[in-house]
Amino acid sequence: MSSTSFDNTFQDPRRRAPLVLGGHTLASLTDRVCEVVERPRPPRAWYIAFAISSTLVAVLVSLIAYLIGVGIGVWGVNQPVGWGFAIINFVFWVGIGHAGTLISAILFLLRHRWRTCINRSAEAMTIFAIICAGMFPAIHVGRVWFEYWLAPYPNQMFVWPNFRSPLMWDAFAVGTYFTVSLLFWYLGMIPDLATLRDRAKTRLRFWVYGILAVGWRGSNRHWHRYERGYLLLAALATPLVLSVHSVVSFDFAVSILPGWHSTIFPPYFVAGAIFSGAAMVVTLLVPARELFGLKDFITPRHLENLNKLTLTTGSMVAYAYIIELFMAWYSGSVYEKFAAANRALGPYGWLYCLMILCNLVAPQFFWFKTCRTRALIMWIISVLVNVGMWLERFVIVVVSLSRDFLPSSWGFYKPTWVDLGILAGSFGLFLTLFLLFCRYLPIVAMAEVKNDLPRENH
Amino acid sequence: MNASNHNAQPTPAPEPKTLWGLLIEFDSPEALKRAAERVRDAGFTRWDAYTPFPMHGLDRAMGVRPTILPWITLGGALIGAFGGLLMQWWMNAVDYPYLISGKPFFSLPILNGLPMLYHAVFTSRRFRRATTDGFYIAIEARDPTFDLERTREFAASLGGVAVEPLEE
């Protein structure tokens, strides 16, 4: 009942691969998923991870306080590289979110049933990634006490924001993305929160889950509206998978800087976003399923599918890298040619080579089934992809800015210890939120999985 | 399994002071569905079924009508879209016009002036060959250099097959 000895990664089209292993019934499935939340203490590894990640959050908070107190000068940014780690991290974290929305919305509309076991955790990852991302433009503006100037409100200066600026589109795109993702996540969680409410042993749990579950009774009229609402939200979230990172890419593509001014950016960014996001889901779920005993629900087949997604989008990204080089040559523009050569052979060339290894070479191992199904191998590859996608944003942001048209205005960018600390702190924030999610919220969408259990198990 | 066939015994619970209703438990989704059909056919209207996951076919078994939620969503979407457009028009074209790269102060993302189901060139029978094998030039009367007499002479001198005035 508990072991996962059965392999569900077979490709035999005559048999339907089971989504859930271990022959679970409705009750045993509920018990297993709720146990993660209800057990008196989480596993020891959870405490260790939480200690590390919350320490990093403390580092993040103190460094942001230092940044606000002293000023942007504590970062490595200056002329000509005015967009340093903050923008790199922003693009990186927004990208991470995209796989969650793809899994929860697009795979839902396409009726890919395998998404049901992993969509909750992928959506949670999306929300936490957007929180990390949203922080960076906010602290990047320098004088954070004027943050409200971004909002279109009637003011004594009689000016309005410029709606033809990609940076304004960005604020609206990310704001919309966060709102829709949060609503989608919460709506999907209401039935499971009600399950936790009904199993609550303490008054505190009863009240907290009770309020969050808004009185859900599993009435057929509830389910009817819930399913329509979920479908509509999925339809509303689907364009966001493509639009949000397209808008982020406009921040670059709309400028005239060599290496940025390129029509390939929107699809290239979207593919890269889903690539990095799928890898991040694997990075999180491989340890999480081990730690919380969820191997029956997050099965090898789920992970294999995610790895195939990583391979597909990774190959699109590889194609984009090659086309970028081709276009730089084919354009005949001396600046574009120089920008491309400078990326690979300039002072940051070693980062470009590392990026090629991580993003172009590493995911190609997923052509082999062993690599797609062995936990350790896929985890290492997914971490490499995350490193590579961060480096990609570094290469795009910094290399183009550091050497543009006029050699007399070139410069060299180096991050300071504050830059590195805030980057590490953002990972800490992300992990802390994810660990809290695993401990206090239903990590698997129980009601949805119940719908997919074989009938004889009911 | 066939829980719906034998009569369920009321649980021995103290009789409530004010009665809200009766709760009947089933041990399988199929039994619930069969029972729901019978409750529906018995003519009850204030009743509901409760399940741990959405059961397909139960709406019909219960006679639940579709929700108006999609229309509410559509209303919200339209308010959002037009509200956003109105905001941009008012802020950037009326109250504080921004001139960005010589673009119009306000523009809508519509391609090539299409759709446009009526156009002056459609009044000409001759013009129907434009989509087969005809080649045309049209000079508009609102052009600043347009002068009926002189432009008619000029048009005749261009070496075309025919010159035809078109109605607005």
GROMACS .gro file of N, CA, C and O in nm, chain A residues 235-311:
model
  308
  235ALA      N    1  -0.891   2.965  -1.810
  235ALA     CA    2  -0.892   3.031  -1.940
  235ALA      C    3  -0.832   3.171  -1.930
  235ALA      O    4  -0.763   3.217  -2.020
  236LEU      N    5  -0.857   3.240  -1.817
  236LEU     CA    6  -0.801   3.374  -1.800
  236LEU      C    7  -0.651   3.369  -1.774
  236LEU      O    8  -0.577   3.459  -1.811
  237ALA      N    9  -0.606   3.260  -1.708
  237ALA     CA   10  -0.464   3.251  -1.674
  237ALA      C   11  -0.381   3.208  -1.795
  237ALA      O   12  -0.261   3.236  -1.801
  238THR      N   13  -0.445   3.137  -1.890
  238THR     CA   14  -0.369   3.082  -2.003
  238THR      C   15  -0.294   3.189  -2.084
  238THR      O   16  -0.175   3.172  -2.110
  239PRO      N   17  -0.359   3.300  -2.123
  239PRO     CA   18  -0.281   3.399  -2.198
  239PRO      C   19  -0.165   3.456  -2.117
  239PRO      O   20  -0.065   3.498  -2.175
  240LEU      N   21  -0.178   3.453  -1.983
  240LEU     CA   22  -0.072   3.510  -1.901
  240LEU      C   23   0.058   3.432  -1.915
  240LEU      O   24   0.167   3.488  -1.902
  241VAL      N   25   0.048   3.300  -1.942
  241VAL     CA   26   0.169   3.219  -1.958
  241VAL      C   27   0.255   3.278  -2.069
  241VAL      O   28   0.377   3.281  -2.061
  242LEU      N   29   0.187   3.327  -2.175
  242LEU     CA   30   0.261   3.381  -2.288
  242LEU      C   31   0.286   3.530  -2.273
  242LEU      O   32   0.389   3.582  -2.314
  243SER      N   33   0.188   3.602  -2.214
  243SER     CA   34   0.198   3.748  -2.219
  243SER      C   35   0.296   3.805  -2.117
  243SER      O   36   0.367   3.900  -2.147
  244VAL      N   37   0.302   3.748  -1.997
  244VAL     CA   38   0.380   3.814  -1.892
  244VAL      C   39   0.527   3.820  -1.930
  244VAL      O   40   0.589   3.926  -1.927
  245HIS      N   41   0.583   3.707  -1.970
  245HIS     CA   42   0.726   3.712  -2.001
  245HIS      C   43   0.752   3.782  -2.134
  245HIS      O   44   0.863   3.833  -2.155
  246SER      N   45   0.651   3.786  -2.223
  246SER     CA   46   0.667   3.867  -2.344
  246SER      C   47   0.685   4.013  -2.305
  246SER      O   48   0.772   4.083  -2.357
  247VAL      N   49   0.601   4.058  -2.211
  247VAL     CA   50   0.610   4.197  -2.167
  247VAL      C   51   0.745   4.222  -2.099
  247VAL      O   52   0.809   4.325  -2.122
  248VAL      N   53   0.790   4.125  -2.018
  248VAL     CA   54   0.921   4.140  -1.955
  248VAL      C   55   1.028   4.154  -2.063
  248VAL      O   56   1.120   4.237  -2.052
  249SER      N   57   1.015   4.077  -2.172
  249SER     CA   58   1.116   4.085  -2.278
  249SER      C   59   1.111   4.219  -2.350
  249SER      O   60   1.211   4.266  -2.403
  250PHE      N   61   0.991   4.283  -2.353
  250PHE     CA   62   0.980   4.415  -2.416
  250PHE      C   63   1.067   4.518  -2.344
  250PHE      O   64   1.113   4.614  -2.406
  251ASP      N   65   1.085   4.502  -2.213
  251ASP     CA   66   1.174   4.593  -2.140
  251ASP      C   67   1.308   4.603  -2.211
  251ASP      O   68   1.374   4.707  -2.209
  252PHE      N   69   1.349   4.492  -2.271
  252PHE     CA   70   1.476   4.489  -2.342
  252PHE      C   71   1.457   4.519  -2.491
  252PHE      O   72   1.524   4.603  -2.548
  253ALA      N   73   1.363   4.445  -2.552
  253ALA     CA   74   1.352   4.447  -2.698
  253ALA      C   75   1.312   4.584  -2.752
  253ALA      O   76   1.346   4.619  -2.864
  254VAL      N   77   1.239   4.664  -2.673
  254VAL     CA   78   1.193   4.793  -2.721
  254VAL      C   79   1.307   4.896  -2.721
  254VAL      O   80   1.300   4.998  -2.790
  255SER      N   81   1.413   4.868  -2.648
  255SER     CA   82   1.528   4.960  -2.649
  255SER      C   83   1.608   4.941  -2.778
  255SER      O   84   1.579   4.852  -2.857
  256ILE      N   85   1.710   5.028  -2.800
  256ILE     CA   86   1.787   5.015  -2.925
  256ILE      C   87   1.924   4.954  -2.900
  256ILE      O   88   2.009   4.954  -2.987
  257LEU      N   89   1.946   4.900  -2.781
  257LEU     CA   90   2.078   4.848  -2.747
  257LEU      C   91   2.110   4.721  -2.826
  257LEU      O   92   2.026   4.632  -2.836
  258PRO      N   93   2.231   4.709  -2.883
  258PRO     CA   94   2.267   4.585  -2.952
  258PRO      C   95   2.258   4.467  -2.855
  258PRO      O   96   2.302   4.477  -2.740
  259GLY      N   97   2.202   4.356  -2.902
  259GLY     CA   98   2.184   4.240  -2.816
  259GLY      C   99   2.050   4.240  -2.745
  259GLY      O  100   2.006   4.137  -2.695
  260TRP      N  101   1.984   4.356  -2.739
  260TRP     CA  102   1.850   4.363  -2.679
  260TRP      C  103   1.743   4.385  -2.785
  260TRP      O  104   1.633   4.332  -2.776
  261HIS      N  105   1.780   4.469  -2.885
  261HIS     CA  106   1.683   4.513  -2.985
  261HIS      C  107   1.657   4.399  -3.084
  261HIS      O  108   1.721   4.391  -3.188
  262SER      N  109   1.563   4.308  -3.048
  262SER     CA  110   1.550   4.187  -3.128
  262SER      C  111   1.408   4.135  -3.119
  262SER      O  112   1.349   4.131  -3.012
  263THR      N  113   1.352   4.097  -3.236
  263THR     CA  114   1.214   4.049  -3.237
  263THR      C  115   1.201   3.908  -3.181
  263THR      O  116   1.090   3.863  -3.155
  264ILE      N  117   1.310   3.836  -3.166
  264ILE     CA  118   1.301   3.698  -3.117
  264ILE      C  119   1.275   3.697  -2.966
  264ILE      O  120   1.238   3.594  -2.910
  265PHE      N  121   1.292   3.812  -2.902
  265PHE     CA  122   1.289   3.812  -2.755
  265PHE      C  123   1.160   3.755  -2.693
  265PHE      O  124   1.170   3.673  -2.601
  266PRO      N  125   1.039   3.797  -2.736
  266PRO     CA  126   0.922   3.744  -2.665
  266PRO      C  127   0.912   3.590  -2.664
  266PRO      O  128   0.906   3.532  -2.555
  267PRO      N  129   0.916   3.521  -2.780
  267PRO     CA  130   0.907   3.375  -2.772
  267PRO      C  131   1.026   3.312  -2.700
  267PRO      O  132   1.011   3.212  -2.628
  268TYR      N  133   1.142   3.372  -2.718
  268TYR     CA  134   1.265   3.321  -2.656
  268TYR      C  135   1.254   3.332  -2.503
  268TYR      O  136   1.286   3.237  -2.429
  269PHE      N  137   1.201   3.444  -2.456
  269PHE     CA  138   1.185   3.461  -2.311
  269PHE      C  139   1.080   3.366  -2.256
  269PHE      O  140   1.096   3.311  -2.147
  270VAL      N  141   0.969   3.348  -2.329
  270VAL     CA  142   0.863   3.261  -2.279
  270VAL      C  143   0.914   3.117  -2.269
  270VAL      O  144   0.894   3.048  -2.168
  271ALA      N  145   0.983   3.070  -2.375
  271ALA     CA  146   1.037   2.934  -2.371
  271ALA      C  147   1.135   2.920  -2.254
  271ALA      O  148   1.132   2.822  -2.180
  272GLY      N  149   1.221   3.021  -2.238
  272GLY     CA  150   1.318   3.017  -2.129
  272GLY      C  151   1.250   3.015  -1.993
  272GLY      O  152   1.295   2.947  -1.901
  273ALA      N  153   1.140   3.089  -1.982
  273ALA     CA  154   1.068   3.096  -1.854
  273ALA      C  155   1.011   2.959  -1.818
  273ALA      O  156   1.027   2.912  -1.705
  274ILE      N  157   0.947   2.894  -1.914
  274ILE     CA  158   0.887   2.764  -1.884
  274ILE      C  159   0.997   2.660  -1.859
  274ILE      O  160   0.984   2.574  -1.771
  275PHE      N  161   1.105   2.674  -1.932
  275PHE     CA  162   1.222   2.587  -1.914
  275PHE      C  163   1.273   2.595  -1.770
  275PHE      O  164   1.285   2.493  -1.699
  276SER      N  165   1.298   2.718  -1.724
  276SER     CA  166   1.351   2.732  -1.589
  276SER      C  167   1.248   2.692  -1.484
  276SER      O  168   1.281   2.633  -1.382
  277GLY      N  169   1.120   2.722  -1.513
  277GLY     CA  170   1.015   2.688  -1.416
  277GLY      C  171   0.998   2.538  -1.400
  277GLY      O  172   0.987   2.487  -1.288
  278ALA      N  173   0.999   2.466  -1.513
  278ALA     CA  174   0.984   2.320  -1.505
  278ALA      C  175   1.101   2.261  -1.427
  278ALA      O  176   1.083   2.171  -1.344
  279ALA      N  177   1.221   2.315  -1.452
  279ALA     CA  178   1.337   2.266  -1.378
  279ALA      C  179   1.322   2.296  -1.229
  279ALA      O  180   1.356   2.213  -1.144
  280MET      N  181   1.266   2.413  -1.196
  280MET     CA  182   1.250   2.447  -1.054
  280MET      C  183   1.147   2.356  -0.988
  280MET      O  184   1.164   2.317  -0.872
  281VAL      N  185   1.041   2.318  -1.061
  281VAL     CA  186   0.943   2.225  -1.003
  281VAL      C  187   1.013   2.094  -0.967
  281VAL      O  188   0.994   2.039  -0.859
  282VAL      N  189   1.098   2.044  -1.059
  282VAL     CA  190   1.170   1.920  -1.031
  282VAL      C  191   1.264   1.940  -0.911
  282VAL      O  192   1.270   1.856  -0.821
  283THR      N  193   1.334   2.054  -0.909
  283THR     CA  194   1.427   2.081  -0.799
  283THR      C  195   1.354   2.076  -0.664
  283THR      O  196   1.408   2.026  -0.566
  284LEU      N  197   1.231   2.127  -0.660
  284LEU     CA  198   1.157   2.130  -0.534
  284LEU      C  199   1.090   1.997  -0.503
  284LEU      O  200   1.088   1.952  -0.388
  285LEU      N  201   1.032   1.933  -0.606
  285LEU     CA  202   0.949   1.815  -0.579
  285LEU      C  203   1.031   1.690  -0.550
  285LEU      O  204   0.986   1.604  -0.475
  286VAL      N  205   1.149   1.678  -0.610
  286VAL     CA  206   1.229   1.557  -0.583
  286VAL      C  207   1.258   1.542  -0.434
  286VAL      O  208   1.231   1.437  -0.376
  287PRO      N  209   1.309   1.649  -0.367
  287PRO     CA  210   1.325   1.633  -0.222
  287PRO      C  211   1.192   1.631  -0.147
  287PRO      O  212   1.178   1.556  -0.049
  288ALA      N  213   1.092   1.707  -0.191
  288ALA     CA  214   0.967   1.718  -0.115
  288ALA      C  215   0.894   1.584  -0.110
  288ALA      O  216   0.843   1.543  -0.005
  289ARG      N  217   0.891   1.510  -0.221
  289ARG     CA  218   0.817   1.382  -0.222
  289ARG      C  219   0.887   1.280  -0.133
  289ARG      O  220   0.823   1.196  -0.071
  290GLU      N  221   1.020   1.292  -0.127
  290GLU     CA  222   1.100   1.204  -0.042
  290GLU      C  223   1.071   1.235   0.105
  290GLU      O  224   1.042   1.148   0.186
  291LEU      N  225   1.074   1.366   0.134
  291LEU     CA  226   1.067   1.414   0.272
  291LEU      C  227   0.929   1.387   0.333
  291LEU      O  228   0.918   1.348   0.448
  292PHE      N  229   0.823   1.406   0.255
  292PHE     CA  230   0.689   1.397   0.311
  292PHE      C  231   0.617   1.269   0.273
  292PHE      O  232   0.497   1.256   0.292
  293GLY      N  233   0.690   1.171   0.214
  293GLY     CA  234   0.627   1.043   0.181
  293GLY      C  235   0.516   1.057   0.079
  293GLY      O  236   0.407   1.002   0.096
  294LEU      N  237   0.538   1.136  -0.025
  294LEU     CA  238   0.433   1.157  -0.124
  294LEU      C  239   0.463   1.085  -0.255
  294LEU      O  240   0.414   1.124  -0.360
  295LYS      N  241   0.545   0.980  -0.246
  295LYS     CA  242   0.588   0.914  -0.370
  295LYS      C  243   0.473   0.847  -0.443
  295LYS      O  244   0.482   0.821  -0.563
  296ASP      N  245   0.364   0.817  -0.371
  296ASP     CA  246   0.250   0.754  -0.438
  296ASP      C  247   0.178   0.853  -0.529
  296ASP      O  248   0.110   0.814  -0.624
  297PHE      N  249   0.190   0.981  -0.499
  297PHE     CA  250   0.114   1.083  -0.574
  297PHE      C  251   0.204   1.156  -0.673
  297PHE      O  252   0.163   1.185  -0.784
  298ILE      N  253   0.324   1.192  -0.627
  298ILE     CA  254   0.419   1.254  -0.719
  298ILE      C  255   0.508   1.140  -0.768
  298ILE      O  256   0.611   1.109  -0.709
  299THR      N  257   0.463   1.073  -0.874
  299THR     CA  258   0.522   0.947  -0.917
  299THR      C  259   0.635   0.971  -1.017
  299THR      O  260   0.651   1.083  -1.068
  300PRO      N  261   0.712   0.866  -1.048
  300PRO     CA  262   0.817   0.882  -1.149
  300PRO      C  263   0.762   0.934  -1.282
  300PRO      O  264   0.830   1.009  -1.352
  301ARG      N  265   0.637   0.899  -1.313
  301ARG     CA  266   0.581   0.945  -1.440
  301ARG      C  267   0.563   1.098  -1.442
  301ARG      O  268   0.588   1.163  -1.543
  302HIS      N  269   0.520   1.153  -1.327
  302HIS     CA  270   0.506   1.299  -1.320
  302HIS      C  271   0.640   1.367  -1.344
  302HIS      O  272   0.650   1.463  -1.420
  303LEU      N  273   0.742   1.315  -1.275
  303LEU     CA  274   0.873   1.376  -1.288
  303LEU      C  275   0.925   1.359  -1.429
  303LEU      O  276   0.985   1.451  -1.487
  304GLU      N  277   0.898   1.242  -1.488
  304GLU     CA  278   0.946   1.219  -1.625
  304GLU      C  279   0.880   1.317  -1.721
  304GLU      O  280   0.945   1.374  -1.809
  305ASN      N  281   0.750   1.339  -1.702
  305ASN     CA  282   0.681   1.435  -1.788
  305ASN      C  283   0.740   1.575  -1.774
  305ASN      O  284   0.757   1.647  -1.872
  306LEU      N  285   0.770   1.613  -1.650
  306LEU     CA  286   0.830   1.745  -1.629
  306LEU      C  287   0.966   1.754  -1.698
  306LEU      O  288   1.000   1.857  -1.756
  307ASN      N  289   1.041   1.643  -1.693
  307ASN     CA  290   1.172   1.643  -1.757
  307ASN      C  291   1.158   1.652  -1.909
  307ASN      O  292   1.241   1.715  -1.975
  308LYS      N  293   1.052   1.592  -1.962
  308LYS     CA  294   1.029   1.605  -2.107
  308LYS      C  295   0.996   1.751  -2.141
  308LYS      O  296   1.039   1.803  -2.244
  309LEU      N  297   0.920   1.815  -2.051
  309LEU     CA  298   0.889   1.957  -2.071
  309LEU      C  299   1.017   2.040  -2.069
  309LEU      O  300   1.037   2.131  -2.150
  310THR      N  301   1.105   2.006  -1.974
  310THR     CA  302   1.234   2.076  -1.966
  310THR      C  303   1.313   2.055  -2.094
  310THR      O  304   1.372   2.150  -2.149
  311LEU      N  305   1.315   1.934  -2.144
  311LEU     CA  306   1.390   1.904  -2.266
  311LEU      C  307   1.333   1.982  -2.384
  311LEU      O  308   1.408   2.042  -2.462
   0.00000   0.00000   0.00000
